[in-house]
Coordinates of C-alpha atoms in Angstrom, one line a residue:
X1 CA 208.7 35.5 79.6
X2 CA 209.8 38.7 81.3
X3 CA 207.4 40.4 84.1
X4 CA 206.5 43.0 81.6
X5 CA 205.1 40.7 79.2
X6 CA 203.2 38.9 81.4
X7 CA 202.1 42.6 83.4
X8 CA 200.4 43.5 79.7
X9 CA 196.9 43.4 79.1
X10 CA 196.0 40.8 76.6
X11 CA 193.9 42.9 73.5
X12 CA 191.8 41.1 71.2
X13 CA 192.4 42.1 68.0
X14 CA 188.7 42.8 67.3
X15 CA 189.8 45.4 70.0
X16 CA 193.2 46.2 68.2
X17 CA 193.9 50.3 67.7
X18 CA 195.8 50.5 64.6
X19 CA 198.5 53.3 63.7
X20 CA 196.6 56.2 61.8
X21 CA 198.0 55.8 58.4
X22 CA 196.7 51.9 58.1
X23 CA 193.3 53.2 60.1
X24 CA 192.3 55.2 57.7
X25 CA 193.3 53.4 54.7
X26 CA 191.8 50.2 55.4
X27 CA 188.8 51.9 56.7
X28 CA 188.8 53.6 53.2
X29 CA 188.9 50.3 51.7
X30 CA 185.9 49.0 53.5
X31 CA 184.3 52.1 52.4
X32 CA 184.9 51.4 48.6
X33 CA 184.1 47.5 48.7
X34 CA 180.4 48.5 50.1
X35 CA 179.8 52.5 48.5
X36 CA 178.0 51.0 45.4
X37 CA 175.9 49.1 47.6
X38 CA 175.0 52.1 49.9
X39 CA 174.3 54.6 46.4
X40 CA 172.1 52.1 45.0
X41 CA 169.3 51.8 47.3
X42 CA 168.6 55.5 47.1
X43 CA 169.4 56.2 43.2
X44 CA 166.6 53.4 42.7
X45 CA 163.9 54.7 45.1
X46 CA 165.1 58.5 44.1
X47 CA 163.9 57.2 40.0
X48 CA 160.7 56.0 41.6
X49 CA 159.3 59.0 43.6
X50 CA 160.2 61.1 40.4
X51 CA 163.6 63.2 42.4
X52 CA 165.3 66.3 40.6
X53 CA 169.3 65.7 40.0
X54 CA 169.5 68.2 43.3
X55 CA 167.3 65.9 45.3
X56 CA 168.4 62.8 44.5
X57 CA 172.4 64.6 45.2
X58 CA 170.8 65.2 48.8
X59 CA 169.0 61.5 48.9
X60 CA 171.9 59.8 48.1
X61 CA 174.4 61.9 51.1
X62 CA 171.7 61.9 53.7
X63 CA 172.1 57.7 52.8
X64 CA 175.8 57.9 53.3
X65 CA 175.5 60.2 56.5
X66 CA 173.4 57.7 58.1
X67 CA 175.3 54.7 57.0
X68 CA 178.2 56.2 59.1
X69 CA 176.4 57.0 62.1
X70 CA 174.8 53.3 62.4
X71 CA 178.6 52.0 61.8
X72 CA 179.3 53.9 64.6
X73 CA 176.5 52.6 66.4
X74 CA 177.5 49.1 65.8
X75 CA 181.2 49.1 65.7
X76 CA 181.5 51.2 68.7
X77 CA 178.3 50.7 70.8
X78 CA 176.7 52.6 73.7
X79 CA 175.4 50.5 76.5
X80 CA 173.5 47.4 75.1
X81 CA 173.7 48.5 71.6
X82 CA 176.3 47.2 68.8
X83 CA 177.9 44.2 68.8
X84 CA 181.1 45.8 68.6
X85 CA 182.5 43.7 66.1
X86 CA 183.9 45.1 62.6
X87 CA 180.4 45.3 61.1
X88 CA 180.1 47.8 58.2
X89 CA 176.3 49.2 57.8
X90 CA 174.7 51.1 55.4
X91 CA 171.2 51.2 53.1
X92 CA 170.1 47.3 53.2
X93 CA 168.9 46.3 49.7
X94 CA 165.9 44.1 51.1
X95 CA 163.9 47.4 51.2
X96 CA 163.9 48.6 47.9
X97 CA 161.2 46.7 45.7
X98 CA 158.9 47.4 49.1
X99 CA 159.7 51.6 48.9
X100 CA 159.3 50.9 45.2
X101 CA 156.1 49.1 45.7
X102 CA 154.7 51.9 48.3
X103 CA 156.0 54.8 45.8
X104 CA 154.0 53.1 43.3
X105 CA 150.7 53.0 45.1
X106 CA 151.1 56.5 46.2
X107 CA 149.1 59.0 44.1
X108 CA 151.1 61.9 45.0
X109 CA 154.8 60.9 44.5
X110 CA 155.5 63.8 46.8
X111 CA 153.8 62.2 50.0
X112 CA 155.9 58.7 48.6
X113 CA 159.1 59.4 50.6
X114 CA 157.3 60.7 53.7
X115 CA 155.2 57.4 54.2
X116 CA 158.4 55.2 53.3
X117 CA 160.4 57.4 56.4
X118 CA 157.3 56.7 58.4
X119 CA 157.3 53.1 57.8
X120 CA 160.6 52.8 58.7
X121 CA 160.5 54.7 62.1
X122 CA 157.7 52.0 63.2
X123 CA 159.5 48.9 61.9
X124 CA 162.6 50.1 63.4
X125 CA 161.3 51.1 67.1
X126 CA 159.3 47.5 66.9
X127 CA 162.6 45.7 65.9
X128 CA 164.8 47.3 68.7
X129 CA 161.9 46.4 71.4
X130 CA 162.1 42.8 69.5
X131 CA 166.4 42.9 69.4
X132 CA 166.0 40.3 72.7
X133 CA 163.1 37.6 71.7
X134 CA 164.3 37.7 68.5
X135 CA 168.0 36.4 69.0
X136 CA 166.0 33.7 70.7
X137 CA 163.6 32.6 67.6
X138 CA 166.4 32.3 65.2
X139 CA 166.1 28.6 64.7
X140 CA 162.6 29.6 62.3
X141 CA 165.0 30.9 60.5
X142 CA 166.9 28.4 58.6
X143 CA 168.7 28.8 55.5
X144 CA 166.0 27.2 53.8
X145 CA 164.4 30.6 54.7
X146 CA 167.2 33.0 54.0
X147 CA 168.4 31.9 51.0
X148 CA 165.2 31.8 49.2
X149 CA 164.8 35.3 50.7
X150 CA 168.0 36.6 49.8
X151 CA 167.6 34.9 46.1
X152 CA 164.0 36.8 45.7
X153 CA 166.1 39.9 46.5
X154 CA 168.7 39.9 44.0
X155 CA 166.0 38.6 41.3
X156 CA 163.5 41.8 42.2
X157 CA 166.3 44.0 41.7
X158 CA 167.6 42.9 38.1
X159 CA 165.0 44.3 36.5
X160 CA 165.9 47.4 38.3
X161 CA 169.5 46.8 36.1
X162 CA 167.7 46.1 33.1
X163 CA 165.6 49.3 32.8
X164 CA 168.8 51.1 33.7
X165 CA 170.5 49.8 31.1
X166 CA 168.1 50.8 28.5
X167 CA 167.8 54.7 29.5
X168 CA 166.5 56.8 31.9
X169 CA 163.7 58.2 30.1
X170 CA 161.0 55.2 28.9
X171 CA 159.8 57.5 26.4
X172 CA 162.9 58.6 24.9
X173 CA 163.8 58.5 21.3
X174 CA 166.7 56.3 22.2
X175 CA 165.4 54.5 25.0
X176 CA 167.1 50.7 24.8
X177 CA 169.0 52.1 22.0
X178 CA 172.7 50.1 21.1
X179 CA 174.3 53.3 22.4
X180 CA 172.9 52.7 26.1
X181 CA 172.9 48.8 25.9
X182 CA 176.8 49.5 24.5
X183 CA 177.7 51.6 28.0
X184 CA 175.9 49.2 30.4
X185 CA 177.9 45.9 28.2
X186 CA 181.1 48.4 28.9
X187 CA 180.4 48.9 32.3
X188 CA 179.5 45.6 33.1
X189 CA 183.0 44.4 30.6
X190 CA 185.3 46.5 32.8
X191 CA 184.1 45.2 36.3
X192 CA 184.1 41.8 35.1
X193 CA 187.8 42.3 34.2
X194 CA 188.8 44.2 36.7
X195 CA 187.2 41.1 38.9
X196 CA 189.4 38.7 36.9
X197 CA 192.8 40.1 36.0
X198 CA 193.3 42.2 39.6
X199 CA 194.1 41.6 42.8
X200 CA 193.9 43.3 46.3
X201 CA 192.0 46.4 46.6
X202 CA 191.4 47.4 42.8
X203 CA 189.8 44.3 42.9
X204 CA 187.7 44.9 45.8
X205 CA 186.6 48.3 44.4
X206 CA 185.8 46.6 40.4
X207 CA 182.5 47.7 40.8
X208 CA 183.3 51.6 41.8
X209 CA 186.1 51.9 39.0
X210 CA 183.6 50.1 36.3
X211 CA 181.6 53.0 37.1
X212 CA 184.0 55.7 36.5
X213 CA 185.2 54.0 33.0
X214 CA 181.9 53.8 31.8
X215 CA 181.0 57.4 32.7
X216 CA 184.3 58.5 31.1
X217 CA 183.7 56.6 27.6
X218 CA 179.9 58.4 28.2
X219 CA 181.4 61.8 28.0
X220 CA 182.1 61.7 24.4
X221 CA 178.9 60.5 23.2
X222 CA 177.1 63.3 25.0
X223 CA 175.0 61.4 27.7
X224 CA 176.6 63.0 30.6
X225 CA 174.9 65.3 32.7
X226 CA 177.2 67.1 34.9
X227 CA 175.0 69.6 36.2
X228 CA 174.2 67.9 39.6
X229 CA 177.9 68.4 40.3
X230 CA 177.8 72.2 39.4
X231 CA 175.3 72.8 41.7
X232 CA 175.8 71.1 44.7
X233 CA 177.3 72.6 47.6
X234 CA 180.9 71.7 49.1
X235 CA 179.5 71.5 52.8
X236 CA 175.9 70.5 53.6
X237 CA 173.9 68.8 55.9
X238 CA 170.8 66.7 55.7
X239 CA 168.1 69.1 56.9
X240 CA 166.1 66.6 59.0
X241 CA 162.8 65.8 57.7
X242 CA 163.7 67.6 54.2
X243 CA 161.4 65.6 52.2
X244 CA 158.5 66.1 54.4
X245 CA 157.2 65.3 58.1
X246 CA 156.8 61.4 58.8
X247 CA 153.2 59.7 57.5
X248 CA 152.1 56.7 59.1
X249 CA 150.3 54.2 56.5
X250 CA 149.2 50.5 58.0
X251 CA 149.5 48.9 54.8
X252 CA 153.3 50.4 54.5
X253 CA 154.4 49.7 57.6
X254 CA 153.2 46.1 57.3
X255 CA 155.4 46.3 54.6
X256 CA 158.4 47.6 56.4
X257 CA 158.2 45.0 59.2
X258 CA 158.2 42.6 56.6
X259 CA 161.4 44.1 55.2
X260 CA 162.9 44.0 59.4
X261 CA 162.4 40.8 60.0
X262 CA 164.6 40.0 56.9
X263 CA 166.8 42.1 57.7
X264 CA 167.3 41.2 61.1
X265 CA 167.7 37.7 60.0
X266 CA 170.5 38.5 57.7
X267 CA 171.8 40.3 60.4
X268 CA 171.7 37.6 62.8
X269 CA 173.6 35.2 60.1
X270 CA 176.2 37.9 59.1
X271 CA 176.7 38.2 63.1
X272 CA 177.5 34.3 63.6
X273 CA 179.6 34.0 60.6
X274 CA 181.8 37.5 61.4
X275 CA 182.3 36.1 65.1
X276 CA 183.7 33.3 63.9
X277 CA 186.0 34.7 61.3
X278 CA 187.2 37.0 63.7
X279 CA 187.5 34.2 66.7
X280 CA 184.9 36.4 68.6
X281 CA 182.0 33.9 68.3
X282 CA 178.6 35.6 68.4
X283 CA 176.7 34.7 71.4
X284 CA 172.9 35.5 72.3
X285 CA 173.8 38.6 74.1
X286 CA 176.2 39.7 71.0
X287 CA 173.4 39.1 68.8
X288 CA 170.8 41.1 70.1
X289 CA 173.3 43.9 71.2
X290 CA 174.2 44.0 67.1
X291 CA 170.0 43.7 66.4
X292 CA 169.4 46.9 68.6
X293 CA 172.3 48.7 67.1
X294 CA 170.5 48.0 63.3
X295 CA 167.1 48.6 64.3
X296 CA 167.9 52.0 66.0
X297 CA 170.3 53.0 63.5
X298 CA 167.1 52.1 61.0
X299 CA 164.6 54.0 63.3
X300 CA 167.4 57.2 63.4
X301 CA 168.1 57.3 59.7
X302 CA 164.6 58.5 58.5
X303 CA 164.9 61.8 60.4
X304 CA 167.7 62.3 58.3
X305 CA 165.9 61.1 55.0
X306 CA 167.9 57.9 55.0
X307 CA 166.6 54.4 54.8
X308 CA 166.3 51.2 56.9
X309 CA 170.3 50.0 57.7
X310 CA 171.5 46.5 57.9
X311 CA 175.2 45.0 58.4
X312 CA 177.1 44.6 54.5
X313 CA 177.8 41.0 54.2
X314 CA 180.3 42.1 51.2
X315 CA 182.4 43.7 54.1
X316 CA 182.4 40.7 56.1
X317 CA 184.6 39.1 53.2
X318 CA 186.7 41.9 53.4
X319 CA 187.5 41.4 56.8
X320 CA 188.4 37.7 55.9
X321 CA 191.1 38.5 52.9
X322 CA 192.7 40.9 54.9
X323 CA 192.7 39.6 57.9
X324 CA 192.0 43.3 59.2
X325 CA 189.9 42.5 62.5
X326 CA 189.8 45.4 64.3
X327 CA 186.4 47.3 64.8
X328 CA 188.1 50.3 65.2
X329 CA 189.4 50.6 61.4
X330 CA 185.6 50.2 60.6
X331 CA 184.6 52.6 62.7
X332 CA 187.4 55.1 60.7
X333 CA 185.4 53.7 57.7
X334 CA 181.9 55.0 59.3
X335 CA 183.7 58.6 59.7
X336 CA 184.6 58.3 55.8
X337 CA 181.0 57.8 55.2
X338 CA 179.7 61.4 57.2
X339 CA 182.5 63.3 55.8
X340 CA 180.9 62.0 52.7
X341 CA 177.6 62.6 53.9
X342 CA 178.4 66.3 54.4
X343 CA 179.4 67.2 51.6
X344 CA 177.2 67.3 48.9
X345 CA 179.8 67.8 46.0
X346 CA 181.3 64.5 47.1
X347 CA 178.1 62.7 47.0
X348 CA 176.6 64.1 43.5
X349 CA 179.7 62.8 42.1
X350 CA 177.6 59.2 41.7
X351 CA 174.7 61.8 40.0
X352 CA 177.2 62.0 36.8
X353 CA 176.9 58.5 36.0
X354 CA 174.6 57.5 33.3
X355 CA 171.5 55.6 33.8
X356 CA 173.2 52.3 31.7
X357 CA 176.7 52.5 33.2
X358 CA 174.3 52.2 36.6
X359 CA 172.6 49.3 34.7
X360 CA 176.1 47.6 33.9
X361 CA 177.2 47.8 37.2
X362 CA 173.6 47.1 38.6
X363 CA 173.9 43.8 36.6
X364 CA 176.9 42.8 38.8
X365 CA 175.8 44.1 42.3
X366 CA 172.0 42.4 42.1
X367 CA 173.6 38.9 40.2
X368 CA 175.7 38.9 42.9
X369 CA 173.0 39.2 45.4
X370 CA 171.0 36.4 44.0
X371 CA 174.3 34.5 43.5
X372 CA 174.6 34.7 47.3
X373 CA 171.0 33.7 48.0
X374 CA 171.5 30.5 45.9
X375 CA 174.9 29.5 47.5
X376 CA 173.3 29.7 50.6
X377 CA 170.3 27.5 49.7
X378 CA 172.7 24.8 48.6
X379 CA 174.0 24.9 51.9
X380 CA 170.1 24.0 52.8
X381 CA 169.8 20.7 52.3
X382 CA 167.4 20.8 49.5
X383 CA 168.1 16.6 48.7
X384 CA 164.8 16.9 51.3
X385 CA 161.5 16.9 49.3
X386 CA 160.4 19.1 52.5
X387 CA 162.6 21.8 51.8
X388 CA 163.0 21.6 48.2
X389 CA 159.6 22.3 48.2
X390 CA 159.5 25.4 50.5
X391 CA 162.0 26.6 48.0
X392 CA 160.0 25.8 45.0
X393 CA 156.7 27.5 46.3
X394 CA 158.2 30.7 48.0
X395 CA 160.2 31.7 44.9
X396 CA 157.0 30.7 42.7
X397 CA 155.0 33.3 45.1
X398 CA 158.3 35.8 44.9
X399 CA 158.3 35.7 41.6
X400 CA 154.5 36.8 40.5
X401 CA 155.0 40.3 41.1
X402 CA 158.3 40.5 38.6
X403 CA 156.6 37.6 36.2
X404 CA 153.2 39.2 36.4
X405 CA 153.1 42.7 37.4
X406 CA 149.5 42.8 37.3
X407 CA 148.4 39.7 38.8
X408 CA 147.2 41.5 42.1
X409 CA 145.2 44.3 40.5
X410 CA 141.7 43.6 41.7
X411 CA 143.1 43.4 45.3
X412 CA 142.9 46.8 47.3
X413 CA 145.9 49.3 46.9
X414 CA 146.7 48.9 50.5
X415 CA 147.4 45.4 50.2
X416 CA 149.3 46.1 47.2
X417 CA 151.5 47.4 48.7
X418 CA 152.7 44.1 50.2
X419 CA 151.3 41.9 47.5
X420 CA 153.6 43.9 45.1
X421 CA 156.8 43.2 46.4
X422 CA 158.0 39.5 45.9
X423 CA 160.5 39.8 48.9
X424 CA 157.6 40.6 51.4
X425 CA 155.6 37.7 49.5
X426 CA 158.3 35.1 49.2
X427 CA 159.6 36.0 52.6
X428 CA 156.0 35.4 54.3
X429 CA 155.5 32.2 52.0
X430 CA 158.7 30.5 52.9
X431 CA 158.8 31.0 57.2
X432 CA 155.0 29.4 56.9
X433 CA 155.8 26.6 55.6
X434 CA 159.2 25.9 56.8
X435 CA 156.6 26.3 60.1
X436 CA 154.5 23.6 58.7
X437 CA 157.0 21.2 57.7
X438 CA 159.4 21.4 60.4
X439 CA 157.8 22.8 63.1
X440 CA 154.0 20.9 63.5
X441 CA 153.1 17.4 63.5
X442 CA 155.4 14.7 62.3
X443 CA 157.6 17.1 60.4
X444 CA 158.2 19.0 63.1
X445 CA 161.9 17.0 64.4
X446 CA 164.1 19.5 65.4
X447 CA 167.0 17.1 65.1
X448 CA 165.8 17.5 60.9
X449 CA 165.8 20.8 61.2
X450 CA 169.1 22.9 59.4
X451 CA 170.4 25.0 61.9
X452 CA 171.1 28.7 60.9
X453 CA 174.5 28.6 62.4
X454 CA 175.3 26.3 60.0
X455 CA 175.2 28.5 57.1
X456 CA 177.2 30.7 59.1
X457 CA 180.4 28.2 59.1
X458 CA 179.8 27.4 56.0
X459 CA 180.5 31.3 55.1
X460 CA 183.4 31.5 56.8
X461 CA 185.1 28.6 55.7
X462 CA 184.4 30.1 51.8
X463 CA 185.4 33.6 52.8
X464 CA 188.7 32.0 54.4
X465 CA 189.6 30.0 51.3
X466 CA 190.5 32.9 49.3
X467 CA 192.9 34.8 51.7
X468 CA 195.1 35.9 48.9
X469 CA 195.8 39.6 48.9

């Protein structure tokens, strides 16, 4: 080994600076693996609060501007905040039946999105102040617990998919008529191909290029609106507090918290299982450096009319299959994402797509998340009558509001507001009574107890099996 050699800092290659050229075309690619994700949230709570084509163009860019700066925030980092590994974050999806919930028990859908950005501030400030114990009280956490959560996510949003799929307009003419249900089959056809037949990164971006065939076989059949293109500016900037100043509602920010804990706890398991893919592991400083770096970048994103922000587990897979560890190349991806944020033209582009080519992709992109939920809770060691019944109970509770939409209307409309959202519900239901099985009395033996870390390897020996390109 020559002097040189051995003179030479050691980098990590978490740490790695890429040339330009690869930067910015893998960041691109993390970029298109998690945009659908990041559109979603917004296009679904945009339908709720009742949002022109205009608005929901700014909505949906104000969502992507944030998304870039708390990427930055994480990838990056600032003093004790961000974990600095090649985390990707954007809208999380745990929030969306809650904003729905609160937009539904809003008289005037015009105060809707002002509460929701209100909420958010409060549950982000509480979870950045929380970042520290909270990387401590993981253990009540389990997967037991997460995967029922992240199962009652992916189940709330389907019928999201559904009524996409059938029309924007429930009192239409052709509401749920063959030629919608045809697009969102299409739609959902073409990404299921793509998914099968591809490889590399058309497969990584199925669900972005299902999206584009479907809204070009809508153009013919005359359900394409283009007008939200047509009018939007090429250079913009989320106006901060566009949709209104900040309102503070208890029952809403109960809500929200709700929605913070999950999110931190997915955070927390996406942390342990990126460390290890990236042979960083994630220790207890890591993890609440990457908490404060979600909850601020959640508490920032509402004074630019974005949503609560949480690490994109679908990215973590990226990083896996192409063996791409540098934060840096992320980071590039977070600049794609304000670019895209400030320029309005570039974000009403998702606008153009038809309500059931968002229902055939939606099919794939909530599935999924359920899919995930479930994969993790067979990693939960459910052969235990303990935990198959914390299971069986919190998705029972989950499930009411979707099963039975009106099964909580005597209760006030402030408690509604969490009573109405099976995530907040399931989510409550299942870290009580993994507290009561495993954590009092006889039941509670740690030694019985599933550790979360263990999902954690679990994910990263799956997202290592298929390092094909």
């Amino acid at each position: 080994m020559s002097p040189q050699s051995v003179d030479r800092p050691v980098v990590h290659p978490v740490d790695e600076r890429l040339p330009a050229l690869r930067t910015a075309t893998s960041g691109l690619q993390h970029v298109a693996a998690m945009y659908a994700g990041v559109v979603a949230p917004p296009l679904i709570v945009g339908a709720a609060v009742g949002l022109t084509g205009a608005e929901l163009t700014f909505l949906t860019g104000a969502c992507l501007f944030t998304a870039g700066l708390a990427t930055f925030l994480q990838t990056l980092g600032v003093w004790k905040i961000g974990a600095r590994l090649p985390f990707v974050n954007g809208v999380t999806f745990a929030g969306v039946a809650p904003m729905t919930a609160i937009a539904a028990a809003t008289d005037d859908k015009k105060d809707a999105l002002p509460v929701i950005f209100g909420a958010v501030i409060v549950a982000g400030l509480l979870g950045f102040l929380a970042a520290p114990v909270f990387c401590k009280a993981v253990r009540f956490f389990p997967p037991v617990v997460t995967g029922t959560v992240i199962t009652l996510i992916g189940v709330s949003l389907l019928p999201v998919a559904f009524g996409w799929a059938q029309g924007p307009d429930p009192t239409a003419h052709d509401y749920g008529s063959t030629t919608n249900l045809g697009l969102a089959a299409a739609t959902l056809a073409t990404v299921l191909l793509l998914r099968r037949f591809t490889r590399g990164f058309v497969k990584q971006i199925a669900v972005l290029l299902g999206l584009v065939v479907g809204t070009l076989v809508a153009i013919p059949l005359g359900v394409t609106d283009f007008g939200p293109v047509t009018q939007a500016d090429l250079i913009g900037f989320p106006t901060p507090f566009h949709f209104g100043a900040p309102r503070f509602q208890l029952a809403a920010v109960v809500s929200m918290c709700v929605v913070m804990v999950v999110s931190m706890t997915e955070s927390t398991a996406d942390m342990l299982a990126l460390g290890e893919i990236v042979e960083r592991p994630a220790d207890e400083r890591t993890i609440a450096a990457g908490l404060r770096a979600d909850t601020l970048g959640s508490a920032l994103s509402p004074v630019f009319n974005g949503f609560m922000c949480s690490a994109f587990a679908q990215n973590i897979g990226l990083v896996a299959m192409t063996r791409i560890r540098s934060r840096y190349v992320v980071a590039a991806g977070g600049g794609f994402l304000v670019l895209m944020g400030l320029c309005p033209a570039a974000a009403s582009l998702i606008a153009v797509a038809p309500r059931p080519v968002l229902g055939g992709a939606g099919v794939v992109l909530f599935g999924s998340v359920a899919a995930s939920g479930i994969q993790t809770l067979v990693r939960a060691g459910l052969e235990r009558d303990d935990n198959l019944l914390i299971v069986a109970v919190s998705l029972a509770v989950g499930i009411v509001p979707i099963a039975a939409p009106g099964f909580y209307h005597a209760f006030p409309q402030t408690a509604r507001i969490v009573l109405d959202s099976g995530i907040s519900t399931g989510c409550l239901a299942a870290v009580l009574l993994n507290l009561v099985f495993h954590h009092t009395g006889a039941g509670g033996d740690a030694a019985d107890v599933t550790h979360p870390m263990e999902a954690g390897e679990e994910i990263t020996g799956a997202n290592r099996a298929p390092a094909t390109p």
